[in-house]
Short mmCIF file of C-alpha atoms in Angstrom, two decimals:
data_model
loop_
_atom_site.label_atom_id
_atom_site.label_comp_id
_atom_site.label_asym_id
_atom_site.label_seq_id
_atom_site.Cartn_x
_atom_site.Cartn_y
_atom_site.Cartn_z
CA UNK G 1 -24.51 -31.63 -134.50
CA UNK G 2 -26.81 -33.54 -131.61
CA UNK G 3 -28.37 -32.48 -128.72
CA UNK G 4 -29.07 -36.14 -126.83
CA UNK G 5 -31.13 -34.33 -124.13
CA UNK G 6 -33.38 -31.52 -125.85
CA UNK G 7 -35.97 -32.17 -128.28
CA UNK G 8 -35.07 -29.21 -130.53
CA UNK G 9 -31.39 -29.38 -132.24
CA UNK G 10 -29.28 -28.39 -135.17
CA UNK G 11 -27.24 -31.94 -135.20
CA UNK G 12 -27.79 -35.54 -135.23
CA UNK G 13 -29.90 -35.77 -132.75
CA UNK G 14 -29.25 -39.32 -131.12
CA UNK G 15 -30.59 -40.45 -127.81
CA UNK G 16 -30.07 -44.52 -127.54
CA UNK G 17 -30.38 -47.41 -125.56
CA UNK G 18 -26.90 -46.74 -123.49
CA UNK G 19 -28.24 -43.85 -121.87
CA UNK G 20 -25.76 -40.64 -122.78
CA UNK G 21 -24.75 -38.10 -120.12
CA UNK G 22 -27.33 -34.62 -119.71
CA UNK G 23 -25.05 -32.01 -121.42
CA UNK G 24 -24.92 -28.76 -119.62
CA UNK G 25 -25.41 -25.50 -121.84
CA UNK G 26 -22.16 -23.53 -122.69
CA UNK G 27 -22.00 -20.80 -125.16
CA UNK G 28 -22.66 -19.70 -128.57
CA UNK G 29 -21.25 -20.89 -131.49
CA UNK G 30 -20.26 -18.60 -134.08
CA UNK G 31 -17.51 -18.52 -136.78
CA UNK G 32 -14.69 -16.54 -139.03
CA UNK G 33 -13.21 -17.85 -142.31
CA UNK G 34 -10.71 -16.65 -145.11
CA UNK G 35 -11.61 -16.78 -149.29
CA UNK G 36 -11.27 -19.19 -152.20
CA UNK G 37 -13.53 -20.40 -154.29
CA UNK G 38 -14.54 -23.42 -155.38
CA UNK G 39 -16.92 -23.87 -158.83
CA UNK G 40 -20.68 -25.53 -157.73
CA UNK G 41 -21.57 -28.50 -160.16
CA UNK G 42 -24.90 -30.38 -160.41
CA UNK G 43 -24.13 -32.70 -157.79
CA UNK G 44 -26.09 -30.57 -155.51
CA UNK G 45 -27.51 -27.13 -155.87
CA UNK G 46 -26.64 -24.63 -158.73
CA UNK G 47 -25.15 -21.61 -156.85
CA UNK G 48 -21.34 -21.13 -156.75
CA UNK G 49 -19.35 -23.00 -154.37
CA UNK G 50 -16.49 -21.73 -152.08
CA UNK G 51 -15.00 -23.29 -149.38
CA UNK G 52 -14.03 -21.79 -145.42
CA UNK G 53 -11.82 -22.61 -142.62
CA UNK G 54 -13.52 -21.56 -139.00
CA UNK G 55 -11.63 -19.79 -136.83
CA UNK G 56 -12.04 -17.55 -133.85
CA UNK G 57 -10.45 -15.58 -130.92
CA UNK G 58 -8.76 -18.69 -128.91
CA UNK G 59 -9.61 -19.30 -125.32
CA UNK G 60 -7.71 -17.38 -122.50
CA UNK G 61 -6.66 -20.76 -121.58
CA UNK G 62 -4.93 -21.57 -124.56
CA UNK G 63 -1.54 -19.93 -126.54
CA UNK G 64 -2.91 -18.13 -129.82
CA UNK G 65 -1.82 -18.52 -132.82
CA UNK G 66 0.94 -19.61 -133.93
CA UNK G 67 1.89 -21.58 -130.70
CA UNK G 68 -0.50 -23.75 -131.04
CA UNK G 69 1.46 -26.38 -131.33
CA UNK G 70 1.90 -30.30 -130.78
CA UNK G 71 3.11 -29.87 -127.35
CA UNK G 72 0.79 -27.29 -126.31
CA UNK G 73 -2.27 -28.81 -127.78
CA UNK G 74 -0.56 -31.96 -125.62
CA UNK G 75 -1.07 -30.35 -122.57
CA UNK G 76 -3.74 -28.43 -122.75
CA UNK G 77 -5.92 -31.83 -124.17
CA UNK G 78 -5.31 -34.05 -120.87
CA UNK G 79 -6.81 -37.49 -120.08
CA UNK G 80 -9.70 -35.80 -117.94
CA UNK G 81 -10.35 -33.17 -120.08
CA UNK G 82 -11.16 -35.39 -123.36
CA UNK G 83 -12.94 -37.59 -121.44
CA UNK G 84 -14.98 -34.52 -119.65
CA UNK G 85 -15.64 -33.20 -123.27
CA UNK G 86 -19.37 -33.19 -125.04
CA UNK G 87 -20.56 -34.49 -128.18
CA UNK G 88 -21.05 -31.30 -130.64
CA UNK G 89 -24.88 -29.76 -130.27
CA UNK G 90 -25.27 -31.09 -126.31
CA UNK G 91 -23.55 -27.88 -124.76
CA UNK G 92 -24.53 -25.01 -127.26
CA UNK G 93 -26.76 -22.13 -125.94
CA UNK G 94 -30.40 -21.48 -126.79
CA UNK G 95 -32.44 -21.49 -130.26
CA UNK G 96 -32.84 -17.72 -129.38
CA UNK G 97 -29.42 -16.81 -128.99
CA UNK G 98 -27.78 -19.06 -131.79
CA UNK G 99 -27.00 -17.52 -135.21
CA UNK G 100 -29.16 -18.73 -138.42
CA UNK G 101 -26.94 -21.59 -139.25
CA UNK G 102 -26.88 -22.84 -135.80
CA UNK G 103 -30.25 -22.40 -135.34
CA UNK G 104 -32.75 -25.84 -134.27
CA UNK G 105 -33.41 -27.34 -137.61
CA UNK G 106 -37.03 -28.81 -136.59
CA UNK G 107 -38.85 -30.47 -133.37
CA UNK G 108 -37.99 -33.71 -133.25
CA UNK G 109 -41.28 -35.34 -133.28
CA UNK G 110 -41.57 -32.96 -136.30
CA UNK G 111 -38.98 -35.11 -138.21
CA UNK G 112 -40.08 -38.51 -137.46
CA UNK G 113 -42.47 -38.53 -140.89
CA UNK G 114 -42.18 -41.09 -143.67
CA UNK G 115 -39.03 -39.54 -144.39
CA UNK G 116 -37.04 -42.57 -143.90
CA UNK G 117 -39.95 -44.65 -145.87
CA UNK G 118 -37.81 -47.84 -147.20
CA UNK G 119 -35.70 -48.52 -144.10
CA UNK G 120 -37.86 -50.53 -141.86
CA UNK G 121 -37.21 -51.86 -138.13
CA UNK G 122 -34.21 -51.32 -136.69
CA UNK G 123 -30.89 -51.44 -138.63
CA UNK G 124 -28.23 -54.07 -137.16
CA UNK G 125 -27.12 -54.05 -133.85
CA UNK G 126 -24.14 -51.71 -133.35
CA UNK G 127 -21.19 -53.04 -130.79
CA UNK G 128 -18.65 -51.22 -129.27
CA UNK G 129 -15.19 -52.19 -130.12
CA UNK G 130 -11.34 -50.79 -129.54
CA UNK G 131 -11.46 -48.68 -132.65
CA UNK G 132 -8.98 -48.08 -135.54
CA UNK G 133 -6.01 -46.48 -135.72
CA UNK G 134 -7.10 -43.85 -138.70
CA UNK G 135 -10.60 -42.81 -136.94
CA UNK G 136 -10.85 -40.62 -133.97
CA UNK G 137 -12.31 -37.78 -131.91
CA UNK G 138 -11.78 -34.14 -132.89
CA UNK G 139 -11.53 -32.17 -130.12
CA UNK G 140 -12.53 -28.35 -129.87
CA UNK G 141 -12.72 -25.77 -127.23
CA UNK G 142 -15.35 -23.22 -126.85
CA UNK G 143 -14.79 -20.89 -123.70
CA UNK G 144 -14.70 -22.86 -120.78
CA UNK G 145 -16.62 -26.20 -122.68
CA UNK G 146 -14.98 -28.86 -124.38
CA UNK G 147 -16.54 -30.71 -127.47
CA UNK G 148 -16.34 -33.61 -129.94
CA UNK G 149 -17.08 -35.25 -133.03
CA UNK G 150 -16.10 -38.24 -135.33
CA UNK G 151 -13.02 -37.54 -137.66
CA UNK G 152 -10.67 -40.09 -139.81
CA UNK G 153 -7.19 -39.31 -141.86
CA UNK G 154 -7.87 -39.47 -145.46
CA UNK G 155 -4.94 -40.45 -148.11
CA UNK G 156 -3.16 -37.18 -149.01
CA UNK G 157 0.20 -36.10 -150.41
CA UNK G 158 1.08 -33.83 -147.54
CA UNK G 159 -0.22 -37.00 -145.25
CA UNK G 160 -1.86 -34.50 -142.71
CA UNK G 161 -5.51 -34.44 -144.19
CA UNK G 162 -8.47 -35.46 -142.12
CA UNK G 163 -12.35 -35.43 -142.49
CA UNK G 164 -15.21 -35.00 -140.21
CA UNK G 165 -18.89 -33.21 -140.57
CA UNK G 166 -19.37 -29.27 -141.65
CA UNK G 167 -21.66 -28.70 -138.81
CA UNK G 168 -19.06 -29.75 -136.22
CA UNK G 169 -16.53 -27.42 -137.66
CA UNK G 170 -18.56 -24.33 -139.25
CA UNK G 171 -19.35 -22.44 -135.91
CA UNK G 172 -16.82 -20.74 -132.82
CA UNK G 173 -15.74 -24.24 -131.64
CA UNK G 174 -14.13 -24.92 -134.78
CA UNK G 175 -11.69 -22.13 -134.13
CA UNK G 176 -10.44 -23.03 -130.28
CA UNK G 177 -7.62 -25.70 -129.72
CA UNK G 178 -8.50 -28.06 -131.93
CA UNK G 179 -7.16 -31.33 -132.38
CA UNK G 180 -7.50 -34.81 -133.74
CA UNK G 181 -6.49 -37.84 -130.93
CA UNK G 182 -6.44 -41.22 -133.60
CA UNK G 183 -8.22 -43.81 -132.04
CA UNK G 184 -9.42 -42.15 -128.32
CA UNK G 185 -10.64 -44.74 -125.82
CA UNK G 186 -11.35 -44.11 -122.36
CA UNK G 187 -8.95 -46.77 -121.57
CA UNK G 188 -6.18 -45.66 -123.60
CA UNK G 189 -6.89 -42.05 -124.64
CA UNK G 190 -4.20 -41.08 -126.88
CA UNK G 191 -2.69 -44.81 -128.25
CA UNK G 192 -0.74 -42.25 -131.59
CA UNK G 193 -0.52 -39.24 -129.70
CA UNK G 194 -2.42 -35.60 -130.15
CA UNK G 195 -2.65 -33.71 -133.97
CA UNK G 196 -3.01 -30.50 -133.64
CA UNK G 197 -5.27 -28.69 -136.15
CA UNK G 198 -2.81 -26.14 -138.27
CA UNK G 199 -3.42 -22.75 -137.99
CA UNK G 200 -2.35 -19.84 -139.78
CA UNK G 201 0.37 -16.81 -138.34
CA UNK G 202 -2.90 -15.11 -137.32
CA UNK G 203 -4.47 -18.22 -135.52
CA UNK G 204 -7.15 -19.06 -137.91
CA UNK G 205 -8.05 -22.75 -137.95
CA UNK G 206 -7.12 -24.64 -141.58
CA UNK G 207 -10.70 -26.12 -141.93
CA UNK G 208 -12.00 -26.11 -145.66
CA UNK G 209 -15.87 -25.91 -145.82
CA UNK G 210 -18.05 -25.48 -148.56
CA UNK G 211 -19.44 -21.59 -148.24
CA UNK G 212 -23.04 -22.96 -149.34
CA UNK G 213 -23.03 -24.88 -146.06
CA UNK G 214 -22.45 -20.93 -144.42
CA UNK G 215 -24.96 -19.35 -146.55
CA UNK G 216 -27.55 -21.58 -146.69
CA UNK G 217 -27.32 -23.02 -143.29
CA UNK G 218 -28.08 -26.65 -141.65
CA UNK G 219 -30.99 -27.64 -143.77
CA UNK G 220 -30.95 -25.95 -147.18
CA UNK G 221 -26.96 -26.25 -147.05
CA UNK G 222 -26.95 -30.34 -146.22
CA UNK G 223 -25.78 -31.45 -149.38
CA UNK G 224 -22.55 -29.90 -148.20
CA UNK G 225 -22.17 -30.74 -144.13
CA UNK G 226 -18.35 -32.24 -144.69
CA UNK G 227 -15.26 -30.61 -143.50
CA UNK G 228 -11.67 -31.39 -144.14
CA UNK G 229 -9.16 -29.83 -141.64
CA UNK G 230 -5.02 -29.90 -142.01
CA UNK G 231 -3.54 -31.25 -138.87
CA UNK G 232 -0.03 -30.31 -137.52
CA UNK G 233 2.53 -33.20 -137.00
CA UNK G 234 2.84 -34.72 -133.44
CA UNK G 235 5.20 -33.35 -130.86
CA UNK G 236 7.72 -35.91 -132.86
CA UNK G 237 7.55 -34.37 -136.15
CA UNK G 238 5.96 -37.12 -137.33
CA UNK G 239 2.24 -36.93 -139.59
CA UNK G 240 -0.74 -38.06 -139.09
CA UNK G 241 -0.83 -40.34 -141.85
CA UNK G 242 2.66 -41.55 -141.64
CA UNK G 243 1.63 -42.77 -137.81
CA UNK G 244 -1.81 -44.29 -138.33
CA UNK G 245 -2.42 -44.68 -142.22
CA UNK G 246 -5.44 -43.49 -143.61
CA UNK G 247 -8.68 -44.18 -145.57
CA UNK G 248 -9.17 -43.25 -149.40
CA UNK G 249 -11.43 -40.72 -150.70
CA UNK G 250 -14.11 -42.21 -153.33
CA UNK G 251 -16.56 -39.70 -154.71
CA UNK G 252 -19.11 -40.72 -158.07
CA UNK G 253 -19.87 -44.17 -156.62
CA UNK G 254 -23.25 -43.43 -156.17
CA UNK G 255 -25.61 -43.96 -153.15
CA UNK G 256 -25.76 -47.71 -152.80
CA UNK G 257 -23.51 -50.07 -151.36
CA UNK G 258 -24.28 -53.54 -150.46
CA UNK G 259 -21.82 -53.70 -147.16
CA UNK G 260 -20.50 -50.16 -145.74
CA UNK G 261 -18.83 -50.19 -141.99
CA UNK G 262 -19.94 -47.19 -140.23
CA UNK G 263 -17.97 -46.11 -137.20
CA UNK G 264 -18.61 -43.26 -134.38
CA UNK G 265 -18.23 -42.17 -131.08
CA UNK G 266 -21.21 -41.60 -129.13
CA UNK G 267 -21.73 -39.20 -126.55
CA UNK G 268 -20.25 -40.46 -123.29
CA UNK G 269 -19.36 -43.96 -124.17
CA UNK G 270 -15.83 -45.33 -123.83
CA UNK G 271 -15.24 -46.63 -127.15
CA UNK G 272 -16.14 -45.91 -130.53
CA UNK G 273 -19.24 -47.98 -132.42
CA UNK G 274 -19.23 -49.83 -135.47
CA UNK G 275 -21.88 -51.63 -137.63
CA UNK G 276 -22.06 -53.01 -141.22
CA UNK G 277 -25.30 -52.68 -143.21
CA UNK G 278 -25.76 -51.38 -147.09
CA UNK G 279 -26.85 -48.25 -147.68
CA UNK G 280 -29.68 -46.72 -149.86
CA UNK G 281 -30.33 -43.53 -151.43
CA UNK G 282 -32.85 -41.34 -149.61
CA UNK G 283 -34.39 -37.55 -151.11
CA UNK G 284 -35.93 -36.03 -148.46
CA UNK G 285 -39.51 -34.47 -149.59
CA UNK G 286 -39.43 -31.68 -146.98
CA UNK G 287 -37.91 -29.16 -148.97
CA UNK G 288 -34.20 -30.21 -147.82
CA UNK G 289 -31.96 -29.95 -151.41
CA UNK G 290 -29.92 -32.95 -152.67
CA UNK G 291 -29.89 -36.87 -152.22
CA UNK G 292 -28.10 -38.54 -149.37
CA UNK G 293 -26.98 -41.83 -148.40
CA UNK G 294 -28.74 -43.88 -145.44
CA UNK G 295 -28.06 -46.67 -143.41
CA UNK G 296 -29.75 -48.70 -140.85
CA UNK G 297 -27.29 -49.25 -138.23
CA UNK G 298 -28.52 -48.44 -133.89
CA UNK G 299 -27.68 -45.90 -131.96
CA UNK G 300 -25.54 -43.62 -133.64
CA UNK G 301 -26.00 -41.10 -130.82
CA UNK G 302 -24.09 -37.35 -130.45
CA UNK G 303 -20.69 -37.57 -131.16
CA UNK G 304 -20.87 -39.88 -134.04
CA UNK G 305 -21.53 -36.81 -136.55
CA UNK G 306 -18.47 -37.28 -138.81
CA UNK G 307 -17.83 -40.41 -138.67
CA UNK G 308 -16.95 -42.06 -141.59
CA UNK G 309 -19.00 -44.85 -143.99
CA UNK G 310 -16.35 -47.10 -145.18
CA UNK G 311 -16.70 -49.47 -148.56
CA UNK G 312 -14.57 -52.14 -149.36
CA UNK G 313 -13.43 -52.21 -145.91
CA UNK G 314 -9.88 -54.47 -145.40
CA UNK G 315 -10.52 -56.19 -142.34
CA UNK G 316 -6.57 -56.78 -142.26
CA UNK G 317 -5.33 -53.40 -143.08
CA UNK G 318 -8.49 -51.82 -140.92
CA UNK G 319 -8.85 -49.56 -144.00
CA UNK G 320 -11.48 -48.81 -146.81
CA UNK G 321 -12.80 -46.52 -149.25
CA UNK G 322 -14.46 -43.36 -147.85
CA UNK G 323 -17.78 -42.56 -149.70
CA UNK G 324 -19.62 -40.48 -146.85
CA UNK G 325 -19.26 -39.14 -143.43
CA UNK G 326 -22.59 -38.84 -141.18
CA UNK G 327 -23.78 -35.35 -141.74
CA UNK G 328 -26.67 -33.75 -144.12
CA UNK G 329 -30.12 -34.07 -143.69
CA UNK G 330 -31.21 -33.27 -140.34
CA UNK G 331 -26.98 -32.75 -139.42
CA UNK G 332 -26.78 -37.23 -139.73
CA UNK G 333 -30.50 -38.18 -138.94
CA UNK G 334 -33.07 -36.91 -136.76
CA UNK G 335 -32.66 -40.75 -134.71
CA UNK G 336 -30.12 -42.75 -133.69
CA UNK G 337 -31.01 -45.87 -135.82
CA UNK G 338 -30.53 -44.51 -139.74
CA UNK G 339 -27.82 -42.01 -140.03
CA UNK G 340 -27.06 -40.39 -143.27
CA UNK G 341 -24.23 -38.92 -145.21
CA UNK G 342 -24.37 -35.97 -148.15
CA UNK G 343 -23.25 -37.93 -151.69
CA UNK G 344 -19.97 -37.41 -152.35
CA UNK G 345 -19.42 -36.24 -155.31
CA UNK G 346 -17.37 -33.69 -157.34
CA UNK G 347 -18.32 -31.23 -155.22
CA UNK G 348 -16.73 -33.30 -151.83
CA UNK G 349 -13.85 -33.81 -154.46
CA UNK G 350 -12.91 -30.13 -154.93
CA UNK G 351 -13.01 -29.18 -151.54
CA UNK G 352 -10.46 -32.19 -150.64
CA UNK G 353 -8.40 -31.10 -153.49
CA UNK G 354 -8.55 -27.40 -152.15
CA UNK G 355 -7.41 -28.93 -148.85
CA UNK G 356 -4.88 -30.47 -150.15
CA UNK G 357 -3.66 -28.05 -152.22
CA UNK G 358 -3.63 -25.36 -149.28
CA UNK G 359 -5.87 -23.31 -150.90
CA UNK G 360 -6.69 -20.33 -148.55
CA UNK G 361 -9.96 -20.50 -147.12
CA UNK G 362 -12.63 -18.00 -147.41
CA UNK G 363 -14.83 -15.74 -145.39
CA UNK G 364 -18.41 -16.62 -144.37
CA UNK G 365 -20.46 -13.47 -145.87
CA UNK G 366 -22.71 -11.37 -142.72
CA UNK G 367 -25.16 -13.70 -141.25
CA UNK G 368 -28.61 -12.61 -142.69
CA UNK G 369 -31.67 -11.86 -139.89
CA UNK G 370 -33.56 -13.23 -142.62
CA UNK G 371 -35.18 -17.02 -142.11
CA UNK G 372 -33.38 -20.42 -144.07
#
């Protein structure tokens, strides 16, 4: 997540030369989740893996449960209100009142050490452009506050799979009236139509997370801040994939990448960002587990958390292969000029497959009072 206008955050924590919008402060975020478990491998960290859907009581405002449907997430996600909605991390309440895993990660002045030693200057300009049809916002309600991230379809048999960051999904917002809008501008703000994320005959949200990411939290858990959520057809019947097409999962490529596109949607701007650069690995020597990819590219402010880093990208097809999302360290980078993605590897893998598979989520254990 970001916080653009506080110096203390849990996210990405952008602020860039456009200038975002001051975020007002709306509620805490919290979450709910249902079991399965998923086997931990090397890639990361040694303890068991499982992975967790958030959920939550919806919003008086909205229809629980089961009717939340294509038409009702339709009209309930007008024009005004996606274009009224915050980035994920600029609306949350206070350190204080926050549970562990939502908790401020570091000050940060704290985080602007040699950790990003190797990437000098500033990456390649970034330029806004009209977007693509596979990448869009995710949308999420929280009381009386509406929120964003980055989120793209991914190839799937069941054609209704898409991926954005754990940290934008993992607390109370990823259980109200969620839903993906494929290629959001300001001037056209739903060019496919709205996805509604699936829920369950008790309203849960399908949202597969790793339960490391829950029981470790933002920092220790970073090797795991991806999400895949199942999204309901459009009021047509017809899938997400089957209207806009989708990118391709690639996990065990490795860390470098001599040309990845890297696309977002930043805090209050009308159109999503994109920027091509190669990326590098990067260990962080602050204690933070696991390797992560990094990439120079400016201004990847709130909102872009999620977005996707895209190799072999088809210029003519508009898709590529998907072999990170910005999330990890520092929730995507503690600026907004090198963003970074957890490596996807087998563990990424089995939590798509459990996705795809509908495997049912699991429970976050009791939030410990003891410090991450």
């Amino acid at each position: 997540m970001k916080r653009p206008n506080e110096l203390s955050s849990s996210s990405k924590h952008r602020a860039g030369r456009r200038g975002a919008l001051l975020m007002a402060s709306a509620g805490t975020v919290v979450g709910l989740i249902t079991p399965m478990t998923v086997v931990g491998t090397a890639d990361a960290a040694d303890a068991p893996g499982v992975s967790t859907a958030a959920t939550s009581k919806w919003p008086t405002s909205v229809a629980e449960g089961p009717r939340w449907t294509a038409a009702a997430a339709e009209r309930f996600w007008t024009n005004r209100r996606m274009a009224e909605a915050k980035p994920i991390g600029g609306g949350e309440s206070s350190t204080a009142e926050r549970p562990l895993s939502q908790r401020a990660l570091s000050d940060r002045g704290a985080v602007t050490r040699p950790e990003s030693a190797g990437v000098t200057g500033v990456g390649p300009r970034s330029s806004h452009f009209g977007g693509l049809a596979m990448i869009g916002r995710m949308y999420m309600q929280r009381g009386s506050g509406s929120y964003f991230c980055t989120a793209s379809v991914i190839k799937s048999r069941n054609r209704n799979i898409v991926l954005t960051a754990g940290h934008c999904m993992d607390g109370r917002a990823g259980g109200g009236a969620m839903a993906f809008v494929p290629q959001w501008t300001a001037a056209n703000p739903r060019p496919h139509g709205v996805f509604p994320v699936a829920t369950d005959t008790r309203g849960r949200s399908r949202v597969w997370i790793d339960q490391r990411y829950y029981d470790r939290g933002h920092t220790k858990g970073a090797p795991w801040d991806v999400a895949f959520a199942q999204v309901g057809a459009r009021s047509d019947g017809k899938k997400a994939q089957d209207v806009v097409g989708a990118n391709t999962l690639a996990t065990g490529r490795g860390y470098a990448f001599p040309r990845i596109r890297l696309i977002g949607y930043p805090n209050a701007d009308q159109q999503p960002l994109t920027c091509t650069n190669s990326t590098t690995r990067f260990t962080p020597t602050d204690g933070t587990p696991g390797s992560y990819l990094r990439i120079a590219c400016d201004d990847y402010r709130s909102g872009t958390s999620g977005g996707p880093f895209l190799a072999n990208f088809n210029s003519r097809t508009g898709t590529g292969d998907v072999v990170g999302s910005i999330g990890g360290w520092k929730t995507g980078g503690p600026t907004a000029d090198i963003s970074y993605s957890p490596y996807f590897g087998s563990d990424i893998q089995r939590l798509y497959d459990a996705a795809v598979n509908g495997s049912p989520p699991a429970r976050p254990r009791a939030v410990s009072s003891a410090p991450r």
